[in-house]
Coordinates of N, CA and C and ligand atoms in Angstrom, one line a residue:
M1 N 17.9 -9.1 -1.2 CA 16.7 -8.4 -0.8 C 15.6 -8.5 -0.1
G2 N 15.1 -7.7 1.2 CA 14.1 -8.3 2.3 C 12.8 -6.9 1.9
T3 N 12.3 -6.8 2.7 CA 10.3 -6.1 3.0 C 11.3 -4.5 2.8
E4 N 10.9 -3.8 1.4 CA 10.6 -2.4 0.8 C 8.7 -1.3 1.3
V5 N 9.6 -0.4 2.6 CA 7.8 0.2 3.1 C 7.7 1.3 2.5
W6 N 7.2 1.5 1.8 CA 6.8 3.2 1.6 C 6.2 3.7 1.5
W7 N 6.3 5.3 1.9 CA 5.2 5.8 2.9 C 4.7 7.3 1.6
S8 N 3.9 7.4 1.6 CA 3.0 8.7 1.1 C 2.0 9.5 2.0
S9 N 2.4 11.0 1.5 CA 0.8 12.1 2.5 C -0.3 12.3 1.5
L10 N -1.1 12.8 1.5 CA -2.2 13.1 0.9 C -2.0 14.6 0.5
A11 N 0.0 15.0 0.7 CA -0.1 16.4 0.2 C 0.6 16.0 -0.7
A12 N 1.2 14.6 -1.0 CA 1.9 14.4 -2.4 C 0.9 14.4 -3.6
A13 N -0.7 13.9 -4.0 CA -1.4 14.5 -4.1 C -1.3 15.5 -5.4
D14 N -1.1 14.9 -7.2 CA -1.3 16.1 -7.9 C -2.2 15.4 -9.0
R15 N -2.1 15.9 -9.6 CA -2.9 14.8 -11.4 C -1.8 15.0 -12.6
D16 N 0.0 15.6 -12.6 CA 0.1 15.2 -12.8 C 0.5 13.4 -12.4
L17 N 0.7 12.7 -11.1 CA 0.6 10.9 -10.7 C 0.0 10.7 -12.1
L18 N -1.9 11.6 -12.5 CA -2.9 10.9 -13.2 C -1.9 9.9 -14.6
G19 N -0.8 10.9 -14.9 CA -0.1 9.7 -15.5 C 0.5 9.0 -15.6
L20 N 1.3 8.2 -14.7 CA 1.8 7.2 -14.3 C 0.2 6.4 -14.5
L21 N -0.9 6.0 -14.0 CA -1.6 5.0 -14.0 C -2.3 4.9 -15.2
D22 N -2.5 3.5 -15.6 CA -3.7 3.0 -16.5 C -5.0 3.1 -16.6
A23 N -5.7 2.6 -17.1 CA -7.0 3.6 -17.8 C -8.1 3.1 -16.8
G24 N -8.0 1.9 -15.7 CA -8.8 1.1 -15.0 C -8.3 1.9 -13.2
E25 N -7.2 2.4 -13.6 CA -6.6 3.0 -12.2 C -7.3 5.0 -12.3
R26 N -7.1 5.2 -13.5 CA -7.8 6.5 -13.4 C -8.8 7.0 -13.4
A27 N -9.8 6.1 -14.2 CA -11.5 6.1 -14.4 C -11.6 5.8 -12.8
R28 N -11.3 4.7 -12.0 CA -11.2 4.7 -10.6 C -11.8 5.7 -9.2
V29 N -10.4 6.1 -9.7 CA -9.6 7.5 -8.7 C -10.7 9.2 -9.3
E30 N -11.1 9.1 -10.7 CA -12.1 9.6 -11.0 C -13.6 9.1 -10.7
S31 N -13.7 8.5 -10.4 CA -15.4 7.9 -9.9 C -15.4 8.1 -8.3
L32 N -14.4 8.7 -7.9 CA -14.6 9.1 -6.5 C -14.8 10.4 -6.3
E33 N -15.9 10.1 -5.0 CA -17.1 11.4 -5.0 C -15.4 12.8 -4.5
R34 N -15.4 11.9 -3.0 CA -14.7 13.0 -2.3 C -13.2 13.0 -2.6
P35 N -12.6 14.8 -1.8 CA -11.9 14.7 -2.4 C -10.7 13.9 -2.3
A36 N -10.9 13.6 -1.0 CA -10.0 13.4 -0.2 C -9.1 11.7 -0.8
D37 N -10.2 10.8 -0.8 CA -10.7 9.6 -1.3 C -10.0 9.3 -2.9
R38 N -10.2 10.6 -3.9 CA -9.5 10.8 -5.2 C -8.2 10.7 -5.0
G39 N -7.4 11.7 -3.8 CA -5.7 11.8 -3.2 C -5.4 10.3 -2.7
R40 N -5.9 9.6 -2.2 CA -5.4 8.3 -1.8 C -6.1 7.2 -2.5
S41 N -6.8 7.4 -3.3 CA -6.5 6.3 -4.6 C -5.6 6.8 -5.6
L42 N -5.4 7.5 -5.8 CA -3.8 8.2 -7.0 C -3.2 8.5 -6.3
I43 N -2.7 8.6 -4.9 CA -0.3 8.4 -4.8 C -1.0 6.7 -4.1
S44 N -2.0 6.0 -3.7 CA -1.6 5.3 -4.0 C -1.2 3.9 -5.1
A45 N -1.8 4.5 -5.7 CA -1.6 3.4 -7.0 C 0.1 4.1 -8.3
A46 N -0.3 5.1 -8.0 CA 0.8 5.7 -8.2 C 1.7 5.3 -7.3
M47 N 1.9 5.6 -6.2 CA 3.7 5.4 -5.6 C 3.4 3.3 -5.8
L48 N 2.1 2.6 -6.0 CA 3.1 0.9 -5.9 C 3.6 0.7 -7.2
R49 N 3.1 1.6 -8.6 CA 3.5 1.2 -9.7 C 5.3 2.0 -9.4
T50 N 5.6 2.9 -8.8 CA 7.0 3.7 -9.1 C 7.7 3.3 -8.2
A51 N 7.4 1.8 -6.6 CA 7.9 1.2 -5.7 C 8.1 -0.1 -6.7
V52 N 7.6 -0.3 -7.7 CA 7.6 -2.0 -8.5 C 8.1 -1.5 -9.5
A53 N 7.8 -0.8 -10.0 CA 8.9 -0.2 -11.0 C 10.2 -0.1 -10.8
A54 N 10.6 0.4 -9.6 CA 12.1 0.8 -8.8 C 12.6 -0.7 -8.6
H55 N 11.5 -1.5 -7.8 CA 12.4 -3.2 -7.3 C 12.7 -3.3 -9.3
L56 N 11.8 -3.8 -10.2 CA 12.5 -4.2 -10.8 C 12.8 -3.4 -12.3
G57 N 13.2 -2.3 -11.8 CA 14.0 -1.9 -13.5 C 13.9 -0.9 -14.4
I58 N 12.3 -1.0 -14.4 CA 11.3 0.0 -15.4 C 10.8 0.8 -15.1
A59 N 9.8 1.4 -16.1 CA 9.2 2.4 -16.1 C 8.2 1.9 -15.2
P60 N 7.5 2.9 -14.5 CA 5.8 3.0 -13.7 C 4.9 2.6 -14.4
A61 N 5.1 3.5 -15.3 CA 3.5 3.6 -16.4 C 4.0 1.5 -17.0
D62 N 5.1 1.1 -17.4 CA 5.6 0.1 -18.0 C 4.7 -1.5 -16.2
V63 N 4.2 -1.0 -15.6 CA 4.8 -2.0 -14.2 C 2.5 -2.6 -15.1
V64 N 2.6 -3.6 -14.6 CA 1.1 -4.7 -15.0 C 1.0 -5.2 -13.7
V65 N -0.2 -4.2 -13.1 CA -1.3 -4.3 -11.9 C -2.2 -5.5 -12.5
D66 N -2.6 -6.8 -11.4 CA -4.2 -6.9 -11.8 C -4.9 -6.6 -10.1
R67 N -6.0 -5.9 -10.9 CA -6.7 -5.9 -9.3 C -8.4 -7.0 -9.8
T68 N -7.9 -7.6 -9.8 CA -9.6 -8.6 -10.2 C -10.0 -8.6 -9.4
C69 N -10.9 -8.8 -8.4 CA -11.2 -9.3 -7.1 C -11.7 -10.7 -7.2
A70 N -11.3 -11.0 -6.0 CA -11.5 -12.9 -6.4 C -13.2 -13.3 -5.7
E71 N -13.3 -13.0 -5.3 CA -14.6 -12.8 -5.4 C -15.5 -12.7 -6.3
C72 N -15.8 -11.5 -7.6 CA -16.7 -10.8 -8.2 C -16.4 -11.2 -9.9
G73 N -14.5 -11.1 -10.1 CA -14.1 -10.7 -10.9 C -14.4 -9.3 -11.4
G74 N -14.8 -8.0 -10.4 CA -14.6 -7.0 -10.6 C -13.0 -6.1 -10.4
P75 N -12.5 -5.3 -11.0 CA -11.9 -4.3 -11.1 C -11.0 -3.9 -9.9
H76 N -11.5 -4.2 -8.6 CA -11.2 -3.5 -7.5 C -10.7 -5.2 -6.4
G77 N -9.8 -5.5 -6.9 CA -9.1 -6.9 -5.5 C -7.9 -6.3 -5.6
R78 N -7.2 -7.0 -4.6 CA -6.3 -6.8 -4.2 C -4.9 -6.9 -5.3
P79 N -3.8 -5.4 -5.0 CA -3.0 -6.2 -6.6 C -1.6 -7.1 -6.2
R80 N -2.0 -7.7 -8.0 CA -1.1 -8.7 -8.0 C 0.1 -8.2 -9.2
I81 N 0.9 -8.2 -8.7 CA 1.9 -7.5 -10.1 C 2.3 -8.8 -10.8
V82 N 1.8 -8.5 -12.4 CA 2.3 -9.2 -13.2 C 3.3 -9.2 -13.6
S83 N 4.2 -10.1 -14.7 CA 5.5 -9.9 -15.3 C 5.9 -10.6 -15.6
H84 N 6.9 -10.9 -16.8 CA 6.7 -12.1 -17.4 C 8.4 -11.9 -17.5
G85 N 9.0 -13.3 -17.1 CA 10.3 -13.4 -17.3 C 10.5 -13.0 -16.1
T86 N 11.3 -12.3 -15.5 CA 11.6 -12.5 -14.2 C 10.1 -12.3 -12.8
P87 N 11.1 -12.7 -12.1 CA 10.2 -12.8 -10.6 C 9.2 -11.8 -10.2
A88 N 7.5 -11.4 -10.1 CA 7.1 -10.6 -9.5 C 7.0 -9.8 -7.6
P89 N 7.3 -9.1 -7.8 CA 7.3 -9.1 -5.9 C 5.7 -10.1 -5.6
S90 N 5.2 -9.4 -4.6 CA 4.1 -9.8 -3.4 C 4.0 -8.1 -2.9
V91 N 2.3 -7.5 -3.5 CA 2.9 -6.0 -3.1 C 1.0 -5.9 -1.9
S92 N 1.6 -5.0 -0.9 CA -0.1 -4.2 -0.2 C -0.2 -3.2 -0.2
V93 N -0.9 -2.7 -0.6 CA -1.5 -0.8 -0.5 C -2.8 -1.1 1.0
S94 N -2.9 0.1 1.4 CA -3.5 0.0 2.6 C -2.9 2.0 2.5
H95 N -4.3 2.7 2.9 CA -4.3 4.7 3.4 C -4.9 4.1 4.4
S96 N -5.6 5.7 4.6 CA -6.3 6.2 5.9 C -5.8 7.3 6.5
G97 N -7.0 8.0 6.5 CA -6.4 9.5 6.9 C -5.7 10.4 5.8
L98 N -4.5 11.0 6.4 CA -3.1 11.6 5.7 C -2.4 10.6 5.1
L99 N -2.6 9.6 5.3 CA -1.2 8.3 5.1 C -1.4 7.4 4.0
A100 N -0.5 7.1 3.2 CA -0.8 6.0 2.3 C 0.9 5.6 2.9
V101 N 0.7 3.4 2.1 CA 1.5 2.8 2.2 C 1.4 1.9 1.5
V102 N 2.8 1.5 1.0 CA 2.8 0.2 -0.4 C 4.2 -1.0 0.3
V103 N 4.0 -1.8 0.7 CA 5.0 -2.2 1.0 C 5.0 -3.8 -0.2
L104 N 6.5 -4.2 -0.5 CA 6.6 -5.3 -1.3 C 7.7 -5.8 -0.7
V105 N 7.5 -7.8 -1.2 CA 8.4 -7.9 -0.8 C 8.9 -9.1 -2.2
P106 N 10.0 -9.3 -2.0 CA 9.8 -10.4 -3.4 C 9.4 -11.3 -4.2
R107 N 8.9 -12.0 -3.0 CA 8.0 -13.0 -2.8 C 7.1 -13.6 -1.4
G108 N 6.4 -14.2 -1.9 CA 5.2 -14.6 -0.3 C 4.2 -13.9 -0.2
P109 N 3.7 -14.3 1.2 CA 2.5 -13.5 1.7 C 3.3 -12.0 2.3
V110 N 1.9 -10.8 1.4 CA 2.5 -9.6 2.8 C 0.9 -8.7 2.9
G111 N 1.0 -8.2 4.0 CA -0.6 -7.7 4.6 C 0.1 -6.5 4.7
V112 N -0.4 -5.3 4.1 CA 0.1 -3.6 5.0 C -1.2 -3.1 6.2
D113 N -1.7 -2.9 6.9 CA -2.4 -2.3 7.2 C -2.6 -0.7 7.7
V114 N -2.4 0.4 7.2 CA -2.7 1.6 8.4 C -4.2 2.0 9.3
Q115 N -4.1 2.6 10.0 CA -4.6 3.1 10.4 C -4.5 4.8 11.1
R116 N -6.2 5.3 10.8 CA -5.6 6.8 12.0 C -6.9 6.5 13.3
L117 N -5.7 6.8 13.9 CA -6.5 6.2 15.5 C -7.6 6.9 15.7
D118 N -8.0 8.3 15.4 CA -9.5 9.3 15.0 C -10.3 9.0 14.8
D119 N -10.2 7.1 13.3 CA -11.4 7.0 12.8 C -12.1 6.1 13.3
L120 N -11.7 5.0 14.7 CA -11.9 3.8 15.3 C -12.5 3.7 16.5
D121 N -13.5 3.2 16.5 CA -14.2 3.2 17.9 C -13.7 3.6 18.8
D122 N -13.0 2.5 19.1 CA -12.1 2.5 20.1 C -10.6 2.3 20.0
P123 N -10.0 3.5 19.5 CA -8.4 3.8 19.3 C -7.0 2.7 20.4
A124 N -7.9 2.4 21.2 CA -6.6 1.1 22.3 C -6.8 -0.1 21.1
A125 N -7.7 0.2 21.0 CA -8.2 -1.4 19.6 C -7.1 -1.7 18.6
G126 N -6.6 0.0 18.0 CA -6.2 -0.2 17.0 C -5.1 -0.5 16.6
R127 N -3.9 -1.2 17.2 CA -2.8 -2.0 16.8 C -3.3 -4.0 16.4
A128 N -4.8 -4.0 17.1 CA -5.2 -5.4 17.3 C -6.1 -5.0 15.3
W129 N -6.6 -4.0 15.7 CA -7.3 -4.0 14.3 C -6.7 -3.7 12.7
A130 N -5.5 -3.3 13.4 CA -4.3 -3.4 12.1 C -3.8 -4.8 12.3
T131 N -3.5 -5.2 12.3 CA -3.2 -6.7 12.6 C -4.2 -7.7 12.0
R132 N -5.3 -7.4 12.1 CA -6.4 -8.5 11.7 C -6.7 -8.3 10.2
E133 N -5.8 -7.1 10.1 CA -6.4 -6.1 8.7 C -4.9 -6.7 7.4
A134 N -4.5 -6.8 8.1 CA -3.1 -7.1 7.7 C -3.0 -8.1 7.4
L135 N -3.1 -9.4 8.6 CA -3.5 -11.1 8.5 C -4.5 -11.0 7.2
F136 N -5.4 -10.4 6.9 CA -6.4 -10.7 6.5 C -5.7 -10.9 4.6
K137 N -5.2 -9.5 4.2 CA -4.8 -8.5 2.9 C -3.8 -10.1 2.8
A138 N -2.6 -10.8 3.5 CA -2.0 -11.9 3.4 C -2.2 -13.1 3.0
G139 N -4.0 -13.3 3.2 CA -4.2 -14.1 2.9 C -4.5 -15.3 4.1
E140 N -4.5 -14.6 5.4 CA -4.2 -15.6 6.3 C -3.4 -16.5 6.5
P141 N -2.1 -16.7 6.5 CA -0.7 -17.3 6.5 C -0.7 -18.0 7.6
A142 N 0.0 -19.1 7.9 CA -0.2 -20.0 9.3 C 0.8 -19.2 9.4
R143 N 0.3 -19.0 10.5 CA 1.0 -18.3 11.8 C 3.1 -18.3 11.5
G144 N 3.1 -19.5 11.6 CA 4.4 -20.1 11.7 C 5.3 -19.5 10.1
D145 N 4.5 -19.1 9.6 CA 5.7 -18.2 8.0 C 5.1 -17.0 7.4
V146 N 5.0 -16.2 8.6 CA 5.4 -14.9 8.2 C 5.4 -14.4 10.0
A147 N 6.0 -13.0 9.9 CA 6.9 -12.3 10.8 C 5.3 -11.3 11.3
V148 N 5.0 -11.0 11.9 CA 3.9 -9.5 12.1 C 5.0 -8.9 12.8
S149 N 4.5 -7.8 12.0 CA 5.7 -6.5 13.0 C 5.2 -5.5 12.4
E150 N 5.0 -4.3 14.3 CA 4.6 -2.6 13.6 C 5.4 -1.7 13.3
L151 N 5.2 -0.9 12.0 CA 5.6 0.3 11.4 C 5.8 1.3 12.2
R152 N 6.6 2.3 12.0 CA 5.9 3.3 12.6 C 6.3 4.2 11.5
P153 N 4.4 5.0 11.7 CA 4.6 5.4 10.4 C 4.6 7.4 10.3
P154 N 5.0 7.9 9.8 CA 5.5 9.3 9.5 C 4.5 10.7 10.5
L155 N 3.3 9.9 10.9 CA 2.4 11.0 11.1 C 2.4 10.7 12.8
P156 N 2.1 11.3 13.7 CA 1.6 10.9 15.0 C 0.0 10.5 15.0
G157 N -0.1 9.5 15.6 CA -1.8 9.3 14.8 C -2.2 8.0 15.0
Y158 N -1.7 7.4 14.1 CA -1.9 6.6 13.7 C -1.1 5.5 13.5
V159 N -1.8 3.8 13.5 CA -0.8 3.0 14.6 C -0.5 2.0 12.1
A160 N 0.2 1.0 12.3 CA 0.2 -0.1 11.0 C 1.6 -0.8 11.7
V161 N 0.7 -2.2 10.9 CA 2.0 -3.2 11.1 C 1.5 -3.9 9.1
V162 N 2.6 -5.0 9.4 CA 2.9 -5.7 8.5 C 3.0 -6.7 8.0
V163 N 2.8 -7.8 7.6 CA 2.7 -9.2 7.5 C 3.9 -9.5 6.6
A164 N 4.8 -9.9 6.6 CA 6.0 -10.5 5.8 C 6.4 -12.1 5.8
P165 N 7.0 -12.3 4.7 CA 7.3 -13.6 5.1 C 7.9 -13.9 6.7
A166 N 8.1 -14.9 7.3 CA 9.0 -14.9 8.3 C 10.5 -15.2 7.5
G167 N 11.6 -14.6 8.8 CA 13.0 -15.6 7.8 C 13.8 -14.2 7.3
Q168 N 13.2 -13.1 7.4 CA 13.4 -11.4 5.9 C 14.6 -11.1 6.7
E169 N 16.0 -11.6 5.8 CA 17.0 -10.3 6.5 C 17.5 -9.0 7.1
G170 N 18.0 -8.8 8.1 CA 17.2 -6.9 8.1 C 15.6 -6.0 8.3
A171 N 16.1 -5.5 8.3 CA 14.8 -4.7 8.8 C 14.5 -3.9 7.8
P172 N 12.9 -3.7 7.6 CA 12.2 -3.1 6.5 C 13.0 -2.0 6.2
R173 N 12.9 -1.6 4.6 CA 13.8 -0.1 3.6 C 12.6 0.6 3.9
V174 N 12.7 1.7 4.8 CA 11.9 2.7 5.0 C 12.1 4.3 3.5
R175 N 11.2 3.7 3.2 CA 10.9 4.9 2.4 C 10.5 6.0 2.0
H176 N 10.4 7.0 1.8 CA 9.0 8.3 2.1 C 9.1 8.8 0.9
W177 N 7.6 9.4 -0.2 CA 7.7 9.1 -2.0 C 6.2 10.0 -1.9
P178 N 6.9 10.5 -2.8 CA 8.6 11.3 -3.6 C 9.2 12.7 -2.4
R179 N 8.8 12.5 -1.5 CA 9.8 13.5 -1.1 C 9.4 13.1 0.2
P180 N 9.8 13.4 1.7 CA 9.6 13.4 2.7 C 9.1 14.4 3.8
I181 N 8.1 13.7 4.3 CA 7.4 13.6 5.3 C 7.5 14.5 6.1
P182 N 6.9 15.5 6.8 CA 7.0 15.9 8.1 C 6.4 15.7 9.0
A183 N 6.7 15.8 9.7 CA 6.0 14.8 11.0 C 5.2 16.5 11.9
Ligands
ZN201 ZN1 -15.4 -8.2 -5.9

């Protein structure tokens, strides 16, 4: 199995999704002041759990996500899946504007970044920006170990780049969650 890409939009944000999250994730969502920030945090966390659950064949609420920050030990680090017995996939999450994206690979470095071009000082540099961010999230891997590719966001006005282990078979499998995103 290769790279899986899951897209969602703020339109999917629904309080019912809070039931999928753990206490730390719920606290994080509820600590955010702006509704758009809450919505992005909610759909990102819920979609991450749903994608990993589908991959592992378990329930979303049973997915264990470690968000320990490598710098300070706080609960706001890049997510890492903890699984006992089965190998845990590597994941990366990004959101911007109306979109959220989760990328999952069976193993190895992964990083994804989506940017709404209007939010950038220089929209023409959007792809370079997203590439830097995705490489950073993947842990600055050696260039020969990874493939850097552009994703096609489901809405116009965005750019997205994914960094995944080199040599994976086939194109990424793309899903819209929980329903197709009308462009
Ligand atoms: Zn920290």
